[in-house]
Tab-separated table of C-alpha atoms and ligand atoms in Angstrom:
chain	number	residue	atom	x	y	z
A	1	MET	CA	105.707	111.398	74.846
A	2	SER	CA	108.629	109.074	74.961
A	3	GLU	CA	109.369	108.323	78.424
A	4	ARG	CA	112.662	109.582	79.707
A	5	PRO	CA	114.995	106.826	80.950
A	6	PRO	CA	115.280	106.710	84.851
A	7	VAL	CA	118.557	107.954	86.468
A	8	PHE	CA	117.507	106.282	89.700
A	9	ALA	CA	115.120	103.356	89.803
A	10	VAL	CA	113.930	102.478	93.318
A	11	ARG	CA	111.881	99.325	93.982
A	12	ASP	CA	110.195	98.047	97.275
A	13	LEU	CA	112.610	100.050	99.311
A	14	TRP	CA	112.587	99.593	103.119
A	15	LYS	CA	114.818	101.232	105.754
A	16	VAL	CA	114.031	99.911	109.275
A	17	PHE	CA	115.900	101.212	112.233
A	18	GLY	CA	115.959	99.040	115.417
A	19	PRO	CA	116.436	95.482	116.703
A	20	LYS	CA	116.204	92.709	114.052
A	21	ALA	CA	115.167	95.201	111.514
A	22	ASP	CA	115.748	92.702	108.694
A	23	ARG	CA	112.719	90.642	109.567
A	24	VAL	CA	110.235	93.503	109.281
A	25	PRO	CA	109.946	93.863	105.414
A	26	GLY	CA	109.705	90.201	104.913
A	27	THR	CA	107.142	89.439	107.543
A	28	PRO	CA	103.713	90.484	106.247
A	29	ASP	CA	102.152	90.729	109.713
A	30	LEU	CA	104.843	93.221	110.724
A	31	ALA	CA	104.989	95.083	107.467
A	32	ALA	CA	101.234	95.713	107.648
A	33	LEU	CA	101.439	97.374	111.072
A	34	THR	CA	101.208	101.172	111.478
A	35	ALA	CA	104.343	102.932	112.579
A	36	ALA	CA	103.144	103.188	116.274
A	37	GLU	CA	102.132	99.537	116.396
A	38	LEU	CA	105.460	98.463	114.814
A	39	ARG	CA	107.251	100.496	117.415
A	40	GLU	CA	105.310	99.007	120.192
A	41	ARG	CA	105.619	95.390	118.996
A	42	THR	CA	109.219	95.331	117.866
A	43	GLY	CA	111.047	98.560	118.962
A	44	CYS	CA	111.658	99.285	115.390
A	45	THR	CA	111.071	102.426	113.346
A	46	ALA	CA	110.199	101.884	109.585
A	47	ALA	CA	111.634	105.234	108.275
A	48	VAL	CA	111.076	104.107	104.650
A	49	ARG	CA	108.296	101.596	103.912
A	50	ASP	CA	108.060	99.768	100.672
A	51	VAL	CA	108.789	102.817	98.336
A	52	SER	CA	109.091	102.587	94.624
A	53	PHE	CA	109.759	105.298	92.094
A	54	ASP	CA	111.835	106.423	89.234
A	55	VAL	CA	113.754	109.676	89.082
A	56	ARG	CA	113.777	110.620	85.293
A	57	LYS	CA	116.736	112.142	83.550
A	58	GLY	CA	116.425	115.937	83.567
A	59	GLU	CA	113.648	116.221	86.073
A	60	VAL	CA	113.382	117.795	89.461
A	61	PHE	CA	112.017	115.176	91.772
A	62	VAL	CA	110.900	116.523	95.075
A	63	VAL	CA	110.572	114.482	98.303
A	64	MET	CA	108.097	116.239	100.524
A	65	GLY	CA	106.642	115.468	103.818
A	66	LEU	CA	106.463	116.574	107.425
A	67	SER	CA	109.327	116.193	109.888
A	68	GLY	CA	109.973	112.547	110.508
A	69	SER	CA	108.167	111.224	107.533
A	70	GLY	CA	111.414	109.625	106.098
A	71	LYS	CA	112.610	112.104	103.503
A	72	SER	CA	116.253	112.185	104.537
A	73	THR	CA	116.484	108.561	105.146
A	74	LEU	CA	115.003	107.797	101.687
A	75	VAL	CA	117.373	110.134	99.884
A	76	ARG	CA	120.349	108.933	101.873
A	77	CYS	CA	119.546	105.345	100.927
A	78	LEU	CA	120.045	106.321	97.209
A	79	THR	CA	123.817	106.433	97.603
A	80	ARG	CA	123.869	104.155	100.671
A	81	LEU	CA	124.830	106.915	103.103
A	82	ILE	CA	122.303	104.964	104.961
A	83	GLU	CA	122.109	101.179	104.136
A	84	PRO	CA	118.695	100.118	103.047
A	85	THR	CA	117.091	97.107	104.844
A	86	ALA	CA	115.435	95.664	101.698
A	87	GLY	CA	114.570	96.496	98.204
A	88	ALA	CA	116.475	97.492	95.025
A	89	ILE	CA	118.118	100.737	93.764
A	90	ALA	CA	119.778	101.237	90.342
A	91	ILE	CA	121.530	104.212	88.965
A	92	ASP	CA	121.542	104.097	85.147
A	93	GLY	CA	120.634	100.479	85.334
A	94	GLU	CA	123.629	99.611	87.624
A	95	ASP	CA	122.695	97.952	90.908
A	96	VAL	CA	123.692	100.195	93.763
A	97	LEU	CA	123.306	97.684	96.574
A	98	SER	CA	125.876	95.492	95.094
A	99	MET	CA	128.487	98.113	94.623
A	100	ASP	CA	131.766	97.706	96.491
A	101	ARG	CA	133.379	100.459	98.436
A	102	ALA	CA	135.343	101.885	95.589
A	103	ARG	CA	132.363	101.908	93.293
A	104	LEU	CA	130.266	103.573	95.996
A	105	ARG	CA	132.958	106.300	96.514
A	106	GLU	CA	132.908	106.877	92.743
A	107	LEU	CA	129.086	106.987	92.847
A	108	ARG	CA	129.062	109.658	95.584
A	109	ARG	CA	131.912	111.750	94.187
A	110	HIS	CA	131.057	111.719	90.532
A	111	ARG	CA	127.560	110.533	89.925
A	112	ALA	CA	125.289	111.730	92.687
A	113	ALA	CA	126.559	114.849	94.652
A	114	MET	CA	124.808	115.887	97.772
A	115	VAL	CA	124.130	119.490	98.717
A	116	PHE	CA	123.383	119.701	102.482
A	117	GLN	CA	121.595	122.286	104.605
A	118	HIS	CA	124.639	122.763	106.634
A	119	PHE	CA	127.011	123.423	103.863
A	120	GLY	CA	129.894	121.501	105.152
A	121	LEU	CA	132.337	124.145	103.918
A	122	LEU	CA	136.107	124.093	105.009
A	123	PRO	CA	136.440	127.163	107.137
A	124	HIS	CA	140.065	127.964	106.472
A	125	ARG	CA	139.937	127.636	102.713
A	126	SER	CA	138.892	130.247	100.302
A	127	VAL	CA	135.725	130.057	98.262
A	128	LEU	CA	137.653	128.966	95.282
A	129	ASP	CA	139.347	126.112	97.141
A	130	ASN	CA	136.135	125.108	98.640
A	131	VAL	CA	134.497	124.787	95.318
A	132	ALA	CA	137.603	122.963	93.932
A	133	TYR	CA	137.580	120.560	96.926
A	134	GLY	CA	135.493	117.881	95.231
A	135	LEU	CA	137.793	118.040	92.203
A	136	GLU	CA	140.801	117.736	94.443
A	137	ILE	CA	139.653	114.563	95.991
A	138	GLN	CA	138.965	113.259	92.592
A	139	GLY	CA	142.610	113.759	91.946
A	140	MET	CA	142.405	116.587	89.442
A	141	GLY	CA	145.618	118.792	89.152
A	142	ARG	CA	145.583	122.210	90.832
A	143	ALA	CA	145.525	124.562	87.808
A	144	GLN	CA	142.838	122.491	86.091
A	145	ARG	CA	140.605	122.352	89.105
A	146	ARG	CA	141.014	126.000	89.946
A	147	GLU	CA	139.996	126.869	86.404
A	148	LYS	CA	136.979	124.681	86.629
A	149	ALA	CA	136.033	126.025	90.009
A	150	ALA	CA	136.278	129.568	88.733
A	151	GLU	CA	133.926	128.638	85.893
A	152	VAL	CA	131.396	127.258	88.248
A	153	ILE	CA	131.701	130.194	90.674
A	154	GLY	CA	130.629	132.369	87.762
A	155	LYS	CA	127.703	130.110	87.039
A	156	VAL	CA	126.294	130.526	90.594
A	157	GLY	CA	126.839	134.223	90.838
A	158	LEU	CA	129.857	134.322	93.279
A	159	GLU	CA	132.284	136.194	91.069
A	160	GLY	CA	134.566	138.552	93.069
A	161	LEU	CA	134.215	136.378	96.188
A	162	GLU	CA	136.741	133.763	95.247
A	163	ASP	CA	139.292	134.729	97.874
A	164	ARG	CA	136.912	135.063	100.855
A	165	ARG	CA	136.628	132.454	103.584
A	166	PRO	CA	133.192	130.936	104.243
A	167	GLY	CA	132.965	132.900	107.400
A	168	GLN	CA	133.021	136.164	105.551
A	169	LEU	CA	129.922	135.242	103.523
A	170	SER	CA	126.197	135.442	104.173
A	171	GLY	CA	124.158	132.256	104.561
A	172	GLY	CA	122.845	132.499	101.034
A	173	GLN	CA	126.307	132.948	99.712
A	174	GLN	CA	127.591	129.970	101.700
A	175	GLN	CA	124.795	127.858	100.168
A	176	ARG	CA	125.827	128.988	96.725
A	177	VAL	CA	129.435	127.756	97.497
A	178	GLY	CA	127.909	124.445	98.534
A	179	LEU	CA	125.931	124.267	95.392
A	180	ALA	CA	129.001	125.333	93.280
A	181	ARG	CA	131.132	122.539	94.921
A	182	ALA	CA	128.463	119.979	94.060
A	183	LEU	CA	128.149	121.241	90.498
A	184	ALA	CA	131.943	121.320	89.952
A	185	VAL	CA	132.131	117.537	89.808
A	186	ASP	CA	129.568	117.635	87.124
A	187	PRO	CA	127.277	114.940	88.633
A	188	GLN	CA	124.648	113.012	86.814
A	189	VAL	CA	122.230	113.981	89.728
A	190	LEU	CA	122.259	116.566	92.394
A	191	LEU	CA	120.739	115.528	95.735
A	192	PHE	CA	119.493	118.444	97.936
A	193	ASP	CA	118.644	117.785	101.528
A	194	GLU	CA	116.591	120.780	102.668
A	195	PRO	CA	119.256	123.001	101.426
A	196	PHE	CA	117.515	126.238	101.795
A	197	SER	CA	115.561	125.878	105.009
A	198	ALA	CA	117.936	127.831	107.095
A	199	LEU	CA	117.863	130.775	104.755
A	200	ASP	CA	115.717	133.782	105.171
A	201	PRO	CA	112.754	133.969	102.722
A	202	LEU	CA	114.216	136.319	100.188
A	203	ILE	CA	117.478	134.507	99.979
A	204	ARG	CA	115.617	131.238	99.798
A	205	ARG	CA	113.634	132.415	96.808
A	206	ASP	CA	116.892	133.475	95.163
A	207	MET	CA	118.277	129.997	95.543
A	208	GLN	CA	115.101	128.412	94.400
A	209	GLU	CA	115.391	130.557	91.258
A	210	GLU	CA	118.945	129.211	90.993
A	211	VAL	CA	117.756	125.738	91.004
A	212	ILE	CA	115.038	126.522	88.435
A	213	ARG	CA	117.714	128.091	86.222
A	214	LEU	CA	119.996	125.071	86.485
A	215	HIS	CA	117.141	122.887	85.562
A	216	HIS	CA	116.249	124.835	82.440
A	217	GLU	CA	119.703	125.750	81.330
A	218	GLU	CA	121.619	122.700	82.257
A	219	HIS	CA	118.937	120.089	82.341
A	220	ARG	CA	120.209	118.794	85.674
A	221	THR	CA	118.546	115.837	87.348
A	222	MET	CA	117.820	116.750	90.810
A	223	VAL	CA	116.314	115.135	93.799
A	224	PHE	CA	115.238	117.822	96.304
A	225	ILE	CA	113.950	117.181	99.857
A	226	THR	CA	111.745	119.767	101.461
A	227	HIS	CA	109.024	120.014	104.010
A	228	ASP	CA	107.686	123.219	102.467
A	229	LEU	CA	104.792	122.706	100.213
A	230	SER	CA	105.186	125.965	98.172
A	231	GLU	CA	108.832	125.208	97.576
A	232	ALA	CA	107.886	121.723	96.451
A	233	LEU	CA	105.160	123.087	94.125
A	234	ARG	CA	107.551	125.779	92.727
A	235	LEU	CA	110.386	123.398	92.064
A	236	GLY	CA	109.063	119.999	91.451
A	237	ASP	CA	108.351	118.357	88.097
A	238	ARG	CA	106.967	115.651	90.194
A	239	ILE	CA	106.501	115.350	93.922
A	240	ALA	CA	106.590	112.310	96.208
A	241	LEU	CA	104.545	113.054	99.228
A	242	MET	CA	105.654	110.994	102.289
A	243	ARG	CA	103.916	110.106	105.409
A	244	ASP	CA	105.121	107.702	108.065
A	245	GLY	CA	107.673	106.312	105.695
A	246	ARG	CA	105.295	105.656	102.724
A	247	VAL	CA	104.811	107.619	99.480
A	248	VAL	CA	101.230	108.473	99.799
A	249	GLN	CA	101.159	110.218	96.343
A	250	LEU	CA	103.515	110.709	93.573
A	251	GLY	CA	102.560	113.121	90.965
A	252	THR	CA	103.055	116.467	89.269
A	253	PRO	CA	102.196	119.558	91.421
A	254	GLU	CA	98.932	119.917	89.310
A	255	GLU	CA	97.962	116.294	90.174
A	256	ILE	CA	98.696	116.591	93.839
A	257	VAL	CA	96.770	119.679	94.170
A	258	GLY	CA	93.931	118.857	91.649
A	259	ARG	CA	93.569	115.228	92.471
A	260	PRO	CA	94.713	114.507	96.008
A	261	ALA	CA	95.061	110.702	96.490
A	262	ASP	CA	93.460	110.656	100.005
A	263	ALA	CA	92.214	112.800	102.868
A	264	TYR	CA	95.714	113.321	104.170
A	265	VAL	CA	96.953	114.863	100.866
A	266	ARG	CA	93.803	116.847	100.544
A	267	ASP	CA	94.403	118.444	103.820
A	268	PHE	CA	98.054	119.002	103.125
A	269	VAL	CA	97.136	120.963	99.941
A	270	ARG	CA	94.107	122.628	101.307
A	271	ASP	CA	95.481	126.175	101.312
A	272	VAL	CA	97.167	126.179	97.859
A	273	PRO	CA	95.540	128.579	95.398
A	274	ARG	CA	94.315	125.767	93.027
A	275	GLU	CA	93.820	128.174	90.200
A	276	GLN	CA	97.542	128.933	90.082
A	277	VAL	CA	98.542	125.378	89.810
A	278	ILE	CA	95.682	123.721	87.749
A	279	THR	CA	95.848	124.211	84.051
A	280	VAL	CA	92.924	124.629	81.619
A	281	GLY	CA	94.181	121.390	79.899
A	282	ALA	CA	93.040	119.529	83.069
A	283	ALA	CA	89.937	121.724	83.735
A	284	MET	CA	88.480	121.772	80.150
A	285	ARG	CA	85.468	119.944	78.848
A	286	ARG	CA	85.050	118.415	75.403
A	287	PRO	CA	84.279	120.980	72.594
A	288	LEU	CA	80.635	120.952	71.295
A	289	ALA	CA	79.453	122.120	67.916
A	290	GLY	CA	79.899	125.931	67.664
A	291	ASP	CA	82.570	126.195	70.402
A	292	ALA	CA	85.252	126.734	67.753
A	293	ASP	CA	84.130	130.347	67.001
A	294	SER	CA	84.033	132.149	70.253
A	295	GLY	CA	86.045	133.139	73.226
A	296	PRO	CA	89.802	133.755	73.827
A	297	ALA	CA	92.245	131.094	72.954
A	298	LEU	CA	94.535	129.583	75.489
A	299	ALA	CA	97.222	127.028	75.461
A	300	PRO	CA	96.477	123.852	77.521
A	301	THR	CA	99.374	124.871	79.897
A	302	ALA	CA	97.667	128.107	80.806
A	303	THR	CA	96.502	128.224	84.363
A	304	VAL	CA	92.872	128.581	85.490
A	305	SER	CA	93.917	131.880	86.993
A	306	GLU	CA	95.020	133.052	83.548
A	307	ALA	CA	91.910	131.825	81.944
A	308	ILE	CA	89.771	133.774	84.494
A	309	GLU	CA	91.762	136.978	83.659
A	310	ALA	CA	91.361	136.246	79.885
A	311	LEU	CA	87.554	135.925	80.297
A	312	ALA	CA	87.311	139.008	82.592
A	313	ARG	CA	89.007	140.999	79.849
A	314	SER	CA	87.198	139.618	76.900
A	315	GLY	CA	83.733	139.447	78.528
A	316	ASP	CA	83.099	135.940	76.932
A	317	ALA	CA	81.451	133.122	78.787
A	318	ALA	CA	84.000	130.553	77.807
A	319	ALA	CA	87.595	130.258	76.517
A	320	ARG	CA	88.905	127.767	73.863
A	321	VAL	CA	91.887	125.619	74.602
A	322	VAL	CA	93.909	125.188	71.450
A	323	ASP	CA	97.185	123.592	70.705
A	324	GLY	CA	98.772	124.347	67.383
A	325	GLY	CA	95.472	125.563	66.016
A	326	ARG	CA	93.580	122.463	67.090
A	327	LEU	CA	90.635	122.949	69.462
A	328	LEU	CA	91.121	120.672	72.399
A	329	GLY	CA	88.465	121.710	74.730
A	330	VAL	CA	86.587	124.576	76.387
A	331	VAL	CA	86.622	126.101	79.778
A	332	ASP	CA	83.552	127.985	80.787
A	333	ARG	CA	83.005	130.196	83.849
A	334	GLU	CA	81.376	127.362	85.815
A	335	ARG	CA	84.390	125.094	85.255
A	336	LEU	CA	86.827	127.662	86.241
A	337	LEU	CA	84.853	128.588	89.391
A	338	ASN	CA	84.525	124.952	90.384
A	339	VAL	CA	88.427	124.724	90.406
A	340	VAL	CA	88.681	127.897	92.469
A	341	ALA	CA	86.043	126.648	94.924
A	342	GLY	CA	87.590	123.152	95.152
A	343	THR	CA	84.084	121.715	94.173
A	344	ALA	CA	85.438	119.725	91.195
A	345	GLU	CA	88.341	117.314	91.069
A	346	ALA	CA	90.448	118.578	88.224
A	347	THR	CA	90.529	115.206	86.466
A	348	GLY	CA	90.021	116.802	83.102
A	349	MET	CA	88.425	115.069	80.158
A	350	THR	CA	91.644	113.042	79.341
A	351	GLY	CA	90.796	111.129	82.532
A	352	ALA	CA	93.173	109.911	85.156
A	353	THR	CA	95.969	107.322	84.707
A	354	GLY	CA	97.970	105.759	87.384
A	355	PRO	CA	99.459	107.831	90.132
A	356	GLY	CA	102.452	109.754	88.890
A	357	GLU	CA	101.985	108.805	85.318
A	358	PRO	CA	99.870	111.433	83.791
A	359	PRO	CA	99.027	111.719	80.086
A	360	GLY	CA	100.437	114.449	78.031
A	361	ALA	CA	103.478	116.488	79.002
A	362	PRO	CA	103.699	116.592	82.864
A	363	GLY	CA	106.870	118.645	82.645
A	364	ALA	CA	105.101	121.486	80.756
A	365	ARG	CA	102.130	121.389	83.095
A	366	ALA	CA	104.254	121.460	86.229
A	367	GLU	CA	106.108	124.420	84.599
A	368	ALA	CA	102.940	126.275	84.314
A	369	GLY	CA	102.064	125.684	87.928
A	370	ARG	CA	105.502	126.744	89.024
A	371	ALA	CA	105.502	129.851	86.889
A	372	ALA	CA	102.314	130.876	88.748
A	373	LEU	CA	103.814	130.315	92.041
A	374	ARG	CA	106.898	132.240	91.430
B	1	ATP	N1	119.543	106.390	113.122
B	1	ATP	C1	118.284	106.245	113.461
B	1	ATP	N2	117.794	105.402	114.387
B	1	ATP	C2	116.590	105.339	114.639
B	1	ATP	N3	115.554	106.009	114.118
B	1	ATP	C3	115.799	106.874	113.058
B	1	ATP	C4	117.218	107.130	112.748
B	1	ATP	N4	117.268	108.113	111.816
B	1	ATP	C5	116.019	108.398	111.547
B	1	ATP	N5	115.207	107.733	112.338
B	1	ATP	C6	113.670	107.803	112.391
B	1	ATP	O1	113.197	107.440	111.114
B	1	ATP	C7	112.040	108.479	110.801
B	1	ATP	C8	112.375	109.193	109.540
B	1	ATP	O2	113.425	110.149	109.833
B	1	ATP	P1	114.059	111.125	108.681
B	1	ATP	O3	115.089	111.891	109.183
B	1	ATP	O4	114.227	110.298	107.437
B	1	ATP	O5	112.761	112.032	108.549
B	1	ATP	P2	112.660	113.398	107.710
B	1	ATP	O6	111.381	113.403	106.925
B	1	ATP	O7	113.845	113.648	106.878
B	1	ATP	O8	112.508	114.401	108.857
B	1	ATP	P3	113.140	116.057	109.009
B	1	ATP	O9	112.359	116.823	107.960
B	1	ATP	O10	112.823	116.313	110.469
B	1	ATP	O11	114.650	115.936	108.674
B	1	ATP	C9	111.963	109.188	112.077
B	1	ATP	O12	110.897	108.720	112.917
B	1	ATP	C10	113.313	109.216	112.749
B	1	ATP	O13	113.114	109.361	114.160
């Protein structure tokens, strides 16, 4: 697979709050301290600690972690809503840290639009004018921006509500207005800061579907903060799991669930139904002589859960994993049970590569996991 170029490239990023914050990243003794030790020794909080990652074009990149792990600080650093202490950030190869005020404004207005949990809508303006607001501050003429706003309102399913004020909308509808406003400026990347956490579960699911749809139909690049694991697994092509300012694992949902990097991640994903996330492509063994002839055929992106169902129906002992007519491997009952029981790491016969850089097509496998969780 050819690597998609990064939209954001983040390297060795630090954000330290507190007195003389600058000295922390450059002083190995301080940089090595735990969060609690650092606070005690220096009075500083390292909200983001030595984080590096790329956000690839067209992917949904989820930043997940418990409250206080540094998610918001990290994402706010991307457009310098919070000024990083050390490190490098580039958008499309352009250095973000050296941008002047005008360039930064342009970055935030045109290139990386933020959708907040509290939608920041203007209460005295109609839905249409709220959606058009971003275009207005870009200097677009009234007729043109209203036309564009109406088009985006249609996209997010708010037709007929154009003339309402935000106060006359439900929470979910308000969030759609916030989303439409961000979309109207046609940004390269959408940044979501826990946008759905205040919504009730059904509406939340609706909005998640909306994000998935935008991802599929418009191939939007999105960075999505959440503290909710099932939301992360449902939406993310890749997930950066944060703890105390560090990214403890970066990978596809399948990798995070199937190959947790450490005890913390393992504990975090303990209750996830592995068979709904892990694919037969990861669980299979190499084919042996005679394997080609029997058992149902599954695509490598099929989940373990789908494989179990196929075997239950056919009565066979094993299923074949095939791609374009080629036999890739075999999953037998024992392998499938091991995934369900969590007694085998789903490393697959292709073996592991570095964290976050799986072989094959991570997007497709993440998609299989998401489909299962929907
Ligand atoms: N302006 C600030 N001054 C000092 N410390 C801060 C500041 N902003 C954030 N922090 C600290 O940095 C750490 C990371 O905070 P951040 O808000 O990024 O976490 P989060 O993962 O987004 O949390 P939540 O899910 O609760 O929003 C926390 O310990 C927080 O107290």
